[in-house]
Short mmCIF file of C-alpha atoms in Angstrom, two decimals:
data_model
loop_
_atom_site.label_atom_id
_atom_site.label_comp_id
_atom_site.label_asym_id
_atom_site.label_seq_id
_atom_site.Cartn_x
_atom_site.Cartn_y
_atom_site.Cartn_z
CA UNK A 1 -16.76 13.27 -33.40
CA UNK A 2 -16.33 9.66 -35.03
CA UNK A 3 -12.96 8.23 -35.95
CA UNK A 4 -11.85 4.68 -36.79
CA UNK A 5 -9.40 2.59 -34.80
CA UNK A 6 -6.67 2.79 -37.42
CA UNK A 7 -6.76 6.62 -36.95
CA UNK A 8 -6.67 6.37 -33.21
CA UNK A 9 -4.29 4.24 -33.49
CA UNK A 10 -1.76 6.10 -35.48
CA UNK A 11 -2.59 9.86 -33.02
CA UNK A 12 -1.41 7.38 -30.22
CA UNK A 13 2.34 6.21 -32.00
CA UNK A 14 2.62 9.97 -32.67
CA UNK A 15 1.18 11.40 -28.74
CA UNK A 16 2.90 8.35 -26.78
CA UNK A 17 5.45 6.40 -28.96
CA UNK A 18 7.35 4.77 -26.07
CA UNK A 19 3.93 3.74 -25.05
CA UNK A 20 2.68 2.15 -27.91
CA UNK A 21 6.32 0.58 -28.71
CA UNK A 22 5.88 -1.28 -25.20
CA UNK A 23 2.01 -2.33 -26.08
CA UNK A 24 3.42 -3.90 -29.28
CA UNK A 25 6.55 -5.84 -27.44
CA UNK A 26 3.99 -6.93 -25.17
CA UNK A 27 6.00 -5.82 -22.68
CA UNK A 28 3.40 -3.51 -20.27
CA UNK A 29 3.18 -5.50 -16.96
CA UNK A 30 -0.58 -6.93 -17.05
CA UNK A 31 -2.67 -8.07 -13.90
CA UNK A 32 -5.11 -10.71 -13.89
CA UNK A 33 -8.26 -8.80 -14.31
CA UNK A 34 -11.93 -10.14 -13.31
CA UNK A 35 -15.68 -8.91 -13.57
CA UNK A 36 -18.59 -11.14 -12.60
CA UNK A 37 -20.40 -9.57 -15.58
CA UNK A 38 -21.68 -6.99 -17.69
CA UNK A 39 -22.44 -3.65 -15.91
CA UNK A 40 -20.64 -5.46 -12.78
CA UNK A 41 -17.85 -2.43 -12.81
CA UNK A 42 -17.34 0.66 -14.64
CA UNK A 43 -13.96 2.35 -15.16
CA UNK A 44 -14.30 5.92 -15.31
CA UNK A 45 -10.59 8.09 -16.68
CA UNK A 46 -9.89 10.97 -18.39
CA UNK A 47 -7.16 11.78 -20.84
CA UNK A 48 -4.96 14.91 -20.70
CA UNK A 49 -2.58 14.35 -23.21
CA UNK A 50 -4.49 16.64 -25.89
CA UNK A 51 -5.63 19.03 -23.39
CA UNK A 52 -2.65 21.77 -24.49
CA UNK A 53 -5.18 21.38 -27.96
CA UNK A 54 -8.25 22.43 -26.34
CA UNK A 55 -9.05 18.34 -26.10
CA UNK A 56 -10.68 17.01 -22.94
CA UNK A 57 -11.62 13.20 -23.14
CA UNK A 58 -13.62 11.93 -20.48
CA UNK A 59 -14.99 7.93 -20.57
CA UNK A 60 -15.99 4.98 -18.80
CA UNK A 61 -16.14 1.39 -19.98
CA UNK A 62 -17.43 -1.96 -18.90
CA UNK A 63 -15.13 -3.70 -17.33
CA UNK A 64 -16.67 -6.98 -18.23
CA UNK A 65 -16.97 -6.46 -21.85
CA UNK A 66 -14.28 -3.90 -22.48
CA UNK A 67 -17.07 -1.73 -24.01
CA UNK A 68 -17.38 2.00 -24.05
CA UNK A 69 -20.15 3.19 -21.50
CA UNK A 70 -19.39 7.25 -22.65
CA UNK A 71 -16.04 8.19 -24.46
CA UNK A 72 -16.57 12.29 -24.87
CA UNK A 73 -14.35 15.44 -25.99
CA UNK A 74 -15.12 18.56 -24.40
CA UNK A 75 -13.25 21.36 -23.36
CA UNK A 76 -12.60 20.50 -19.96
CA UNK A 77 -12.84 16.94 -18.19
CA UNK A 78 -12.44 18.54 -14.68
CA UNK A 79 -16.21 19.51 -14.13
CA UNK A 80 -18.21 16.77 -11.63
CA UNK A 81 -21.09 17.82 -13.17
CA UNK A 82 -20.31 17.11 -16.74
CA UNK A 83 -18.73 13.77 -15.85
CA UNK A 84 -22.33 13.03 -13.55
CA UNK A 85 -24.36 14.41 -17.02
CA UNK A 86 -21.97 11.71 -18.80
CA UNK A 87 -23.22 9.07 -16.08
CA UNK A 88 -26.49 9.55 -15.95
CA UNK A 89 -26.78 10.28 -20.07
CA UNK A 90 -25.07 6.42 -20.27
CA UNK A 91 -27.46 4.67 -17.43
CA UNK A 92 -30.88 6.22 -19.31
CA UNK A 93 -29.21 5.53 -22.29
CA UNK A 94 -28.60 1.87 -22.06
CA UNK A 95 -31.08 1.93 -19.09
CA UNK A 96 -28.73 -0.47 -16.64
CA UNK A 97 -26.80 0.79 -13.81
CA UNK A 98 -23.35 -0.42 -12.61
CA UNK A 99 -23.09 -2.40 -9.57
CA UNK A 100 -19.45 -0.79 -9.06
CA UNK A 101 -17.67 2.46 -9.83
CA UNK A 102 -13.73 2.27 -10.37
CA UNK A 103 -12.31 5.90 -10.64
CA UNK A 104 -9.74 8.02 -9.36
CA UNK A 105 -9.54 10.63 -6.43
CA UNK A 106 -9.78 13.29 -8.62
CA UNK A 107 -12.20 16.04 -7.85
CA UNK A 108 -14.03 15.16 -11.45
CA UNK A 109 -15.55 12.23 -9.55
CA UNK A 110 -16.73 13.63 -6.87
CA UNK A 111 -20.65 13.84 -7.68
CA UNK A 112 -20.73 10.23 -9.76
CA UNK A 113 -19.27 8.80 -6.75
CA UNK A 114 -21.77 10.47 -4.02
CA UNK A 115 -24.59 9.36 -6.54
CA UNK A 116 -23.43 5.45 -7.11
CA UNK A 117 -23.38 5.57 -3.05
CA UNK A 118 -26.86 6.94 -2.88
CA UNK A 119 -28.22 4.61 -6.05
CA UNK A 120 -26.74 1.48 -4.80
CA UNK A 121 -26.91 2.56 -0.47
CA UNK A 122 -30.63 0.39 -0.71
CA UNK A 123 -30.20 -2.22 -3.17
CA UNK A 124 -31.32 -5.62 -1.94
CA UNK A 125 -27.93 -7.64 -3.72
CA UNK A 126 -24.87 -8.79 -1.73
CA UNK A 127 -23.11 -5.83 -3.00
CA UNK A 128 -25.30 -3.10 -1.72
CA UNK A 129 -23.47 -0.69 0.86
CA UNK A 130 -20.41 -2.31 0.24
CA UNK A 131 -17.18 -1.71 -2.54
CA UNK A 132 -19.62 0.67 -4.27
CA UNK A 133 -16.81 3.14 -5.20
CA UNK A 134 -13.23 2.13 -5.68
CA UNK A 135 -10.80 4.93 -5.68
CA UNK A 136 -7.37 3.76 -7.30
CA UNK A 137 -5.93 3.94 -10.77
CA UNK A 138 -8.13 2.10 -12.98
CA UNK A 139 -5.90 -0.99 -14.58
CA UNK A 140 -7.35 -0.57 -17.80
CA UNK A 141 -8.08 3.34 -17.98
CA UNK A 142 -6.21 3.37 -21.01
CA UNK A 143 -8.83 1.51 -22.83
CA UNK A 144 -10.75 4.64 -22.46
CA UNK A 145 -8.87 6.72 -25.41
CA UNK A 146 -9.37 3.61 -27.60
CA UNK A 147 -6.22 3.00 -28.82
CA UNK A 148 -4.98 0.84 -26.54
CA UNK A 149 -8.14 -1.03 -26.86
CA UNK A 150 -7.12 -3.84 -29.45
CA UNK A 151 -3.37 -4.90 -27.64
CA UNK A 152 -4.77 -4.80 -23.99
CA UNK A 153 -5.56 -8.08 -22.40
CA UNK A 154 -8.10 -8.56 -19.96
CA UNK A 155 -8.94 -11.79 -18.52
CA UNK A 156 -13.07 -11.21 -17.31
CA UNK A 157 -14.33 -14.67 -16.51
CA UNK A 158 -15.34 -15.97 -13.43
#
């Protein structure tokens, strides 16, 4: 499925209108956001909202760049193993892992989360064995849908 980001855009005023209203006042609270790089962290969210539609939208993006690793519809996002075939699709795709997985509990998770471990458990950098998963609400999950994409502010050096 390809759409532009006027049309996403315009689904979002009509799915979350208070939402987009406070994105436009620029009045969402925003944190000071940092990635060492590209491929440094991956945020990994689905979307619900359209589910009642048959509409499951599972994605990840870079949390350097802001740029979508996987953004896919299906009929369900709740399957680990579609979300893992959605991970590893992305890493042979653009043939770079991530140094850092950002996701939440949810049981969707699970497998990409036991498979960053066991990817990045050996790695020789300063990173390895350590903050390889982050459970939490991803700070910029909304990015994922697209639509928030052009009013969200994310401050990635250093």
């Amino acid at each position: 499925m390809k759409t532009t980001h006027h049309k996403v855009t315009e689904v979002m005023k009509i799915l979350d209108p208070e939402g987009t209203h406070l994105r436009k006042a620029h009045r969402l609270k925003r944190r000071v956001y940092c990635a060492k790089g590209p491929n440094y962290i991956w945020h990994l969210d689905g979307y619900d909202k359209l589910k009642p539609y048959g509409f499951c939208i599972h994605g990840a993006i870079d949390g350097f760049s802001t740029k979508h690793i996987w953004l896919e519809v299906s009929d369900t996002n709740n399957n680990p193993k579609l979300i893992l075939k959605y991970f590893l699709d992305s890493m042979k795709s653009i043939e770079k892992a991530t140094r850092i997985i950002l996701c939440d509990a949810g049981t969707e998770n699970s497998d990409v989360c036991i498979l960053q471990q066991f990817f990045r458990y050996n790695a020789s950098d300063a990173f390895a064995k350590h903050r390889i998963v982050i459970i939490g609400k991803s700070q910029i999950s909304e990015l994922n849908v697209g639509g928030a994409l052009y009013d969200n502010k994310v401050d990635s050096g250093g």
